[in-house]
Amino acid sequence: MFTGIIEETGSIKNFEIKSDNAEIVVECSKVLDGTKIGDSISIDGVCQTVVNLSENSFTAEVSKETLNVTNFLELKSGDKVNLERALTLNERIGGHIVSGHVDGVAEFVSAVKNNDFYEMSFKVTNELSRYIVKKGSITLNGVSLTVAEIQNNAIKIAVIPHTFENTNFQNLKNGQKVNVETDVFAKYIEKFLLNERTTSMITEDFLKENGFI
């Protein structure tokens, strides 16, 4: 579990695609402090398990499913990635509850400096937009954010300069994909409502028998 508050940006040292998975090596410093093999680190919002450590990097093995739903296949040596260690029970949750289980990708459109904020725009899919609401929480490349506006499949996010300048947001290019994790509560609510609909005792036959139809 994470908070969406990025601790540092690391650099991709190596990204090797194998037969049905991949291996990623990330150069970094801060997130290595106290980290041991088996710990979780969020890489651009994707929860990954550390399988190897060196003095200035860590290695993770990427599953086929992760490759299918994230932007990892576009990563190359030298790319900047947002990093966050897993939450511990004695820390404040400064962002929101982030699982590190990415739902899909969005397409970066633009970033415009507007007074004290950067207004960032993204395109999302229909599948993702159903879980996104104005003023709701969203995670983009591991960063906890609030949706300022949503219209059809276009969302706008107001990002403070500190976040913009201390994440890989400043390196995004038009059309580039970012990892998206929607608010987990929206998915639970949807499932609850679907279950209620399928298990309800009020059926068409019940309505007919009781004179409503």
Tab-separated table of C-alpha atoms in Angstrom:
chain	number	residue	atom	x	y	z
A	1	MET	CA	0.000	0.000	0.000
A	2	PHE	CA	1.184	3.507	-0.880
A	3	THR	CA	0.112	7.124	-0.439
A	4	GLY	CA	0.925	8.627	-3.833
A	5	ILE	CA	3.503	10.998	-2.334
A	6	ILE	CA	6.620	10.540	-4.477
A	7	GLU	CA	9.905	10.246	-2.586
A	8	GLU	CA	12.251	10.624	-5.536
A	9	THR	CA	12.620	10.104	-9.263
A	10	GLY	CA	14.912	7.304	-10.346
A	11	SER	CA	16.394	6.445	-13.734
A	12	ILE	CA	15.897	3.281	-15.731
A	13	LYS	CA	19.279	1.566	-15.864
A	14	ASN	CA	18.097	-1.492	-17.758
A	15	PHE	CA	14.800	-2.891	-19.006
A	16	GLU	CA	14.970	-6.390	-20.469
A	17	ILE	CA	11.944	-8.116	-21.968
A	18	LYS	CA	12.020	-11.901	-21.642
A	19	SER	CA	9.670	-14.591	-22.981
A	20	ASP	CA	6.698	-13.893	-20.721
A	21	ASN	CA	7.939	-11.211	-18.334
A	22	ALA	CA	10.602	-8.513	-17.965
A	23	GLU	CA	13.338	-7.379	-15.622
A	24	ILE	CA	13.694	-3.744	-14.637
A	25	VAL	CA	16.692	-2.136	-12.945
A	26	VAL	CA	16.225	1.340	-11.439
A	27	GLU	CA	19.022	3.648	-10.301
A	28	CYS	CA	18.036	5.638	-7.211
A	29	SER	CA	19.160	6.562	-3.705
A	30	LYS	CA	16.517	7.596	-1.174
A	31	VAL	CA	14.150	4.637	-1.573
A	32	LEU	CA	17.031	2.213	-1.012
A	33	ASP	CA	17.315	3.376	2.602
A	34	GLY	CA	16.057	0.529	4.781
A	35	THR	CA	14.891	-1.476	1.764
A	36	LYS	CA	15.532	-5.211	1.664
A	37	ILE	CA	14.843	-7.960	-0.842
A	38	GLY	CA	11.130	-8.776	-0.854
A	39	ASP	CA	10.022	-5.214	-0.090
A	40	SER	CA	7.630	-3.326	-2.340
A	41	ILE	CA	8.461	-0.145	-4.243
A	42	SER	CA	6.073	1.747	-6.488
A	43	ILE	CA	7.565	2.466	-9.920
A	44	ASP	CA	5.401	5.045	-11.704
A	45	GLY	CA	2.489	3.814	-9.610
A	46	VAL	CA	3.127	0.108	-10.199
A	47	CYS	CA	3.757	-1.989	-7.092
A	48	GLN	CA	6.885	-4.054	-7.701
A	49	THR	CA	8.798	-6.479	-5.489
A	50	VAL	CA	12.522	-5.926	-5.006
A	51	VAL	CA	14.406	-9.078	-6.067
A	52	ASN	CA	17.938	-7.685	-6.033
A	53	LEU	CA	19.752	-4.724	-4.497
A	54	SER	CA	22.987	-2.899	-5.180
A	55	GLU	CA	24.554	0.217	-3.718
A	56	ASN	CA	22.678	2.528	-6.087
A	57	SER	CA	19.914	0.460	-7.694
A	58	PHE	CA	17.257	-2.188	-7.253
A	59	THR	CA	15.875	-4.858	-9.560
A	60	ALA	CA	12.276	-6.027	-9.980
A	61	GLU	CA	10.672	-8.698	-12.132
A	62	VAL	CA	7.680	-7.496	-14.147
A	63	SER	CA	4.802	-9.890	-14.847
A	64	LYS	CA	3.095	-10.284	-18.218
A	65	GLU	CA	-0.122	-8.803	-16.802
A	66	THR	CA	1.756	-5.694	-15.646
A	67	LEU	CA	3.278	-5.307	-19.104
A	68	ASN	CA	-0.217	-5.527	-20.615
A	69	VAL	CA	-1.878	-2.808	-18.504
A	70	THR	CA	0.919	-0.298	-17.847
A	71	ASN	CA	3.280	1.921	-19.834
A	72	PHE	CA	6.273	-0.263	-18.967
A	73	LEU	CA	6.743	-1.512	-22.516
A	74	GLU	CA	7.598	2.061	-23.520
A	75	LEU	CA	10.349	2.411	-20.923
A	76	LYS	CA	13.929	2.751	-22.082
A	77	SER	CA	17.312	3.346	-20.496
A	78	GLY	CA	17.597	6.805	-18.953
A	79	ASP	CA	13.855	7.389	-18.528
A	80	LYS	CA	12.816	8.999	-15.246
A	81	VAL	CA	10.328	7.129	-13.046
A	82	ASN	CA	8.505	8.149	-9.863
A	83	LEU	CA	9.408	6.064	-6.817
A	84	GLU	CA	7.760	5.487	-3.444
A	85	ARG	CA	8.412	2.888	-0.767
A	86	ALA	CA	5.459	1.002	0.695
A	87	LEU	CA	3.568	2.682	3.518
A	88	THR	CA	4.382	1.768	7.123
A	89	LEU	CA	1.855	1.976	9.971
A	90	ASN	CA	3.645	4.823	11.740
A	91	GLU	CA	3.475	7.213	8.758
A	92	ARG	CA	0.909	9.854	7.895
A	93	ILE	CA	-1.146	9.290	4.755
A	94	GLY	CA	-0.436	12.534	2.954
A	95	GLY	CA	-2.129	11.578	-0.311
A	96	HIS	CA	-4.777	8.846	-0.486
A	97	ILE	CA	-4.835	5.061	-0.304
A	98	VAL	CA	-2.997	3.735	-3.351
A	99	SER	CA	-2.697	-0.007	-3.964
A	100	GLY	CA	-0.125	0.095	-6.743
A	101	HIS	CA	-2.408	-2.037	-8.938
A	102	VAL	CA	-2.695	-0.065	-12.164
A	103	ASP	CA	-6.045	-0.112	-13.996
A	104	GLY	CA	-4.779	1.124	-17.357
A	105	VAL	CA	-3.088	4.026	-19.075
A	106	ALA	CA	-4.029	7.586	-20.000
A	107	GLU	CA	-2.565	9.780	-22.728
A	108	PHE	CA	-0.831	13.017	-21.770
A	109	VAL	CA	-2.179	16.014	-23.683
A	110	SER	CA	-0.666	19.179	-22.238
A	111	ALA	CA	0.677	21.045	-19.209
A	112	VAL	CA	0.103	24.795	-18.901
A	113	LYS	CA	1.392	27.036	-16.106
A	114	ASN	CA	-1.599	28.897	-14.689
A	115	ASN	CA	-0.652	31.293	-11.874
A	116	ASP	CA	0.531	29.079	-9.007
A	117	PHE	CA	-0.457	25.767	-10.588
A	118	TYR	CA	0.199	23.617	-13.618
A	119	GLU	CA	-2.995	22.612	-15.398
A	120	MET	CA	-2.384	19.159	-16.816
A	121	SER	CA	-4.720	17.456	-19.289
A	122	PHE	CA	-5.053	13.756	-20.080
A	123	LYS	CA	-7.247	11.507	-22.222
A	124	VAL	CA	-8.636	8.391	-20.574
A	125	THR	CA	-10.575	5.409	-21.897
A	126	ASN	CA	-14.297	4.810	-21.398
A	127	GLU	CA	-13.455	1.946	-19.069
A	128	LEU	CA	-11.432	4.228	-16.800
A	129	SER	CA	-13.656	7.327	-16.984
A	130	ARG	CA	-16.549	5.483	-15.314
A	131	TYR	CA	-14.536	5.478	-12.062
A	132	ILE	CA	-13.422	9.124	-12.255
A	133	VAL	CA	-15.402	11.999	-10.752
A	134	LYS	CA	-14.751	15.696	-10.273
A	135	LYS	CA	-12.967	16.335	-6.959
A	136	GLY	CA	-12.285	12.611	-6.691
A	137	SER	CA	-8.902	10.979	-6.154
A	138	ILE	CA	-6.795	9.555	-8.959
A	139	THR	CA	-3.229	8.288	-9.230
A	140	LEU	CA	-1.152	9.135	-12.315
A	141	ASN	CA	2.339	7.623	-12.566
A	142	GLY	CA	2.113	6.972	-8.844
A	143	VAL	CA	1.223	10.551	-7.892
A	144	SER	CA	-1.830	11.134	-5.695
A	145	LEU	CA	-3.965	13.818	-7.344
A	146	THR	CA	-7.442	15.366	-7.307
A	147	VAL	CA	-9.525	15.588	-10.463
A	148	ALA	CA	-10.255	19.251	-11.194
A	149	GLU	CA	-12.487	18.609	-14.197
A	150	ILE	CA	-13.781	15.711	-16.279
A	151	GLN	CA	-15.642	15.998	-19.548
A	152	ASN	CA	-16.322	12.871	-21.552
A	153	ASN	CA	-12.915	11.176	-21.662
A	154	ALA	CA	-10.822	14.265	-20.928
A	155	ILE	CA	-9.608	15.065	-17.427
A	156	LYS	CA	-7.783	18.064	-16.025
A	157	ILE	CA	-5.576	18.053	-12.956
A	158	ALA	CA	-4.234	21.068	-11.049
A	159	VAL	CA	-0.684	20.269	-9.955
A	160	ILE	CA	1.372	22.400	-7.569
A	161	PRO	CA	4.881	23.399	-8.744
A	162	HIS	CA	6.586	21.207	-6.113
A	163	THR	CA	4.884	18.084	-7.445
A	164	PHE	CA	5.434	19.011	-11.080
A	165	GLU	CA	9.119	19.781	-10.568
A	166	ASN	CA	9.876	16.765	-8.341
A	167	THR	CA	8.241	14.047	-10.428
A	168	ASN	CA	8.553	12.897	-14.029
A	169	PHE	CA	5.556	15.071	-14.943
A	170	GLN	CA	8.031	17.692	-16.132
A	171	ASN	CA	9.392	15.203	-18.691
A	172	LEU	CA	6.067	14.147	-20.233
A	173	LYS	CA	5.604	14.643	-23.961
A	174	ASN	CA	2.371	14.953	-25.929
A	175	GLY	CA	0.818	11.531	-26.488
A	176	GLN	CA	2.970	9.820	-23.862
A	177	LYS	CA	1.200	7.208	-21.741
A	178	VAL	CA	0.924	7.420	-17.969
A	179	ASN	CA	-0.205	4.738	-15.546
A	180	VAL	CA	-3.639	5.234	-13.997
A	181	GLU	CA	-5.043	3.861	-10.771
A	182	THR	CA	-8.595	4.996	-10.127
A	183	ASP	CA	-10.089	5.377	-6.667
A	184	VAL	CA	-10.419	1.870	-5.205
A	185	PHE	CA	-13.661	2.787	-3.401
A	186	ALA	CA	-15.419	3.457	-6.719
A	187	LYS	CA	-14.735	-0.120	-7.821
A	188	TYR	CA	-16.000	-1.591	-4.561
A	189	ILE	CA	-19.182	0.488	-4.756
A	190	GLU	CA	-19.792	-0.625	-8.342
A	191	LYS	CA	-19.431	-4.296	-7.413
A	192	PHE	CA	-21.712	-3.882	-4.402
A	193	LEU	CA	-24.413	-2.295	-6.533
A	194	LEU	CA	-24.098	-5.003	-9.190
A	195	ASN	CA	-24.394	-7.720	-6.552
A	196	GLU	CA	-27.431	-6.008	-5.050
A	197	ARG	CA	-29.031	-5.885	-8.480
A	198	THR	CA	-28.469	-9.582	-9.168
A	199	THR	CA	-29.471	-10.820	-5.691
A	200	SER	CA	-32.476	-8.577	-5.140
A	201	MET	CA	-35.727	-10.329	-4.142
A	202	ILE	CA	-37.708	-7.835	-6.238
A	203	THR	CA	-38.116	-9.572	-9.586
A	204	GLU	CA	-40.524	-9.073	-12.470
A	205	ASP	CA	-42.571	-12.086	-11.276
A	206	PHE	CA	-42.719	-10.627	-7.764
A	207	LEU	CA	-44.055	-7.315	-9.138
A	208	LYS	CA	-46.693	-9.122	-11.221
A	209	GLU	CA	-47.828	-11.261	-8.296
A	210	ASN	CA	-48.287	-8.205	-6.141
A	211	GLY	CA	-50.165	-6.130	-8.663
A	212	PHE	CA	-47.413	-3.666	-9.640
A	213	ILE	CA	-47.373	-4.759	-13.300
